């Protein structure tokens, strides 16, 4: 499993961030999608879609999802 470190830096979670990269950060981050009933964890399309894409698909508020993802990332072991 990849982590959220890339060349010693955290991957910023933005609207255009790839969903698979976000999910691979840590279980806490993946859990945000699960709690919102977004079926991204384990989905083969996650590698092709952005956070904005899946928010539109699942009719989730982008800003709130980004906030939840960033909060979850902050709680992960770095």
PDB file of C-alpha atoms in Angstrom:
ATOM      1  CA  UNK A   1       0.000   0.000   0.000  1.00  0.00           C
ATOM      2  CA  UNK A   2       1.317   3.430  -0.865  1.00  0.00           C
ATOM      3  CA  UNK A   3       1.366   6.070   1.804  1.00  0.00           C
ATOM      4  CA  UNK A   4       0.762   9.794   1.707  1.00  0.00           C
ATOM      5  CA  UNK A   5       4.454  10.594   1.564  1.00  0.00           C
ATOM      6  CA  UNK A   6       5.922  11.447  -1.784  1.00  0.00           C
ATOM      7  CA  UNK A   7       9.578  12.455  -1.737  1.00  0.00           C
ATOM      8  CA  UNK A   8       9.169  13.352   1.927  1.00  0.00           C
ATOM      9  CA  UNK A   9       6.099  15.530   1.411  1.00  0.00           C
ATOM     10  CA  UNK A  10       2.433  15.026   2.152  1.00  0.00           C
ATOM     11  CA  UNK A  11       0.177  14.717  -0.860  1.00  0.00           C
ATOM     12  CA  UNK A  12      -2.188  17.694  -0.680  1.00  0.00           C
ATOM     13  CA  UNK A  13      -5.812  16.676  -0.949  1.00  0.00           C
ATOM     14  CA  UNK A  14      -7.524  18.939  -3.460  1.00  0.00           C
ATOM     15  CA  UNK A  15     -10.518  18.633  -5.761  1.00  0.00           C
ATOM     16  CA  UNK A  16      -8.265  17.384  -8.569  1.00  0.00           C
ATOM     17  CA  UNK A  17      -6.443  14.792  -6.434  1.00  0.00           C
ATOM     18  CA  UNK A  18      -6.731  11.226  -7.676  1.00  0.00           C
ATOM     19  CA  UNK A  19      -9.098   9.142  -5.523  1.00  0.00           C
ATOM     20  CA  UNK A  20      -6.833   6.081  -5.457  1.00  0.00           C
ATOM     21  CA  UNK A  21      -3.980   8.193  -4.057  1.00  0.00           C
ATOM     22  CA  UNK A  22      -6.302   9.596  -1.404  1.00  0.00           C
ATOM     23  CA  UNK A  23      -7.572   6.156  -0.395  1.00  0.00           C
ATOM     24  CA  UNK A  24      -4.026   4.816  -0.169  1.00  0.00           C
ATOM     25  CA  UNK A  25      -3.021   7.516   2.341  1.00  0.00           C
ATOM     26  CA  UNK A  26      -4.298   5.602   5.365  1.00  0.00           C
ATOM     27  CA  UNK A  27      -7.369   3.765   6.617  1.00  0.00           C
ATOM     28  CA  UNK A  28      -8.760   6.891   8.290  1.00  0.00           C
ATOM     29  CA  UNK A  29      -8.859   8.683   4.961  1.00  0.00           C
ATOM     30  CA  UNK A  30     -10.442   5.727   3.162  1.00  0.00           C
ATOM     31  CA  UNK A  31     -13.053   5.588   5.911  1.00  0.00           C
ATOM     32  CA  UNK A  32     -14.336   9.048   4.907  1.00  0.00           C
ATOM     33  CA  UNK A  33     -15.570   7.583   1.611  1.00  0.00           C
ATOM     34  CA  UNK A  34     -17.113   4.608   3.412  1.00  0.00           C
ATOM     35  CA  UNK A  35     -18.930   6.778   5.958  1.00  0.00           C
ATOM     36  CA  UNK A  36     -20.368   8.890   3.148  1.00  0.00           C
ATOM     37  CA  UNK A  37     -21.547   5.757   1.309  1.00  0.00           C
ATOM     38  CA  UNK A  38     -19.247   6.503  -1.598  1.00  0.00           C
ATOM     39  CA  UNK A  39     -18.168   3.164  -3.071  1.00  0.00           C
ATOM     40  CA  UNK A  40     -14.665   4.306  -3.979  1.00  0.00           C
ATOM     41  CA  UNK A  41     -12.743   1.896  -1.739  1.00  0.00           C
ATOM     42  CA  UNK A  42     -12.057  -1.179  -3.854  1.00  0.00           C
ATOM     43  CA  UNK A  43     -13.511   0.360  -7.014  1.00  0.00           C
ATOM     44  CA  UNK A  44     -11.411  -0.107 -10.141  1.00  0.00           C
ATOM     45  CA  UNK A  45     -12.412   3.374 -11.343  1.00  0.00           C
ATOM     46  CA  UNK A  46     -10.759   5.064  -8.334  1.00  0.00           C
ATOM     47  CA  UNK A  47      -7.479   5.242 -10.247  1.00  0.00           C
ATOM     48  CA  UNK A  48      -9.106   7.351 -12.961  1.00  0.00           C
ATOM     49  CA  UNK A  49     -11.337   9.703 -10.956  1.00  0.00           C
ATOM     50  CA  UNK A  50     -10.667  12.792  -8.894  1.00  0.00           C
ATOM     51  CA  UNK A  51     -12.245  13.775  -5.602  1.00  0.00           C
ATOM     52  CA  UNK A  52     -14.376  16.293  -7.514  1.00  0.00           C
ATOM     53  CA  UNK A  53     -15.523  13.574  -9.933  1.00  0.00           C
ATOM     54  CA  UNK A  54     -16.753  11.244  -7.198  1.00  0.00           C
ATOM     55  CA  UNK A  55     -18.403  14.076  -5.279  1.00  0.00           C
ATOM     56  CA  UNK A  56     -20.408  14.880  -8.402  1.00  0.00           C
ATOM     57  CA  UNK A  57     -21.252  11.203  -8.981  1.00  0.00           C
ATOM     58  CA  UNK A  58     -22.420  10.658  -5.398  1.00  0.00           C
ATOM     59  CA  UNK A  59     -23.926  14.142  -5.030  1.00  0.00           C
ATOM     60  CA  UNK A  60     -21.718  14.996  -2.074  1.00  0.00           C
ATOM     61  CA  UNK A  61     -20.657  18.564  -1.221  1.00  0.00           C
ATOM     62  CA  UNK A  62     -17.080  18.914  -2.445  1.00  0.00           C
ATOM     63  CA  UNK A  63     -15.952  21.375   0.221  1.00  0.00           C
ATOM     64  CA  UNK A  64     -17.287  19.214   3.060  1.00  0.00           C
ATOM     65  CA  UNK A  65     -15.696  16.058   1.648  1.00  0.00           C
ATOM     66  CA  UNK A  66     -12.348  17.811   1.216  1.00  0.00           C
ATOM     67  CA  UNK A  67     -12.538  19.080   4.792  1.00  0.00           C
ATOM     68  CA  UNK A  68     -13.295  15.569   6.086  1.00  0.00           C
ATOM     69  CA  UNK A  69     -10.477  14.042   4.033  1.00  0.00           C
ATOM     70  CA  UNK A  70      -7.955  16.624   5.227  1.00  0.00           C
ATOM     71  CA  UNK A  71      -9.040  16.165   8.837  1.00  0.00           C
ATOM     72  CA  UNK A  72      -8.656  12.391   8.499  1.00  0.00           C
ATOM     73  CA  UNK A  73      -5.216  12.793   6.912  1.00  0.00           C
ATOM     74  CA  UNK A  74      -4.100  15.013   9.786  1.00  0.00           C
ATOM     75  CA  UNK A  75      -4.942  12.170  12.174  1.00  0.00           C
ATOM     76  CA  UNK A  76      -2.867   9.590  10.290  1.00  0.00           C
ATOM     77  CA  UNK A  77       0.601   8.538  11.374  1.00  0.00           C
ATOM     78  CA  UNK A  78       3.107  10.384   9.255  1.00  0.00           C
TER      79      UNK A  78
END
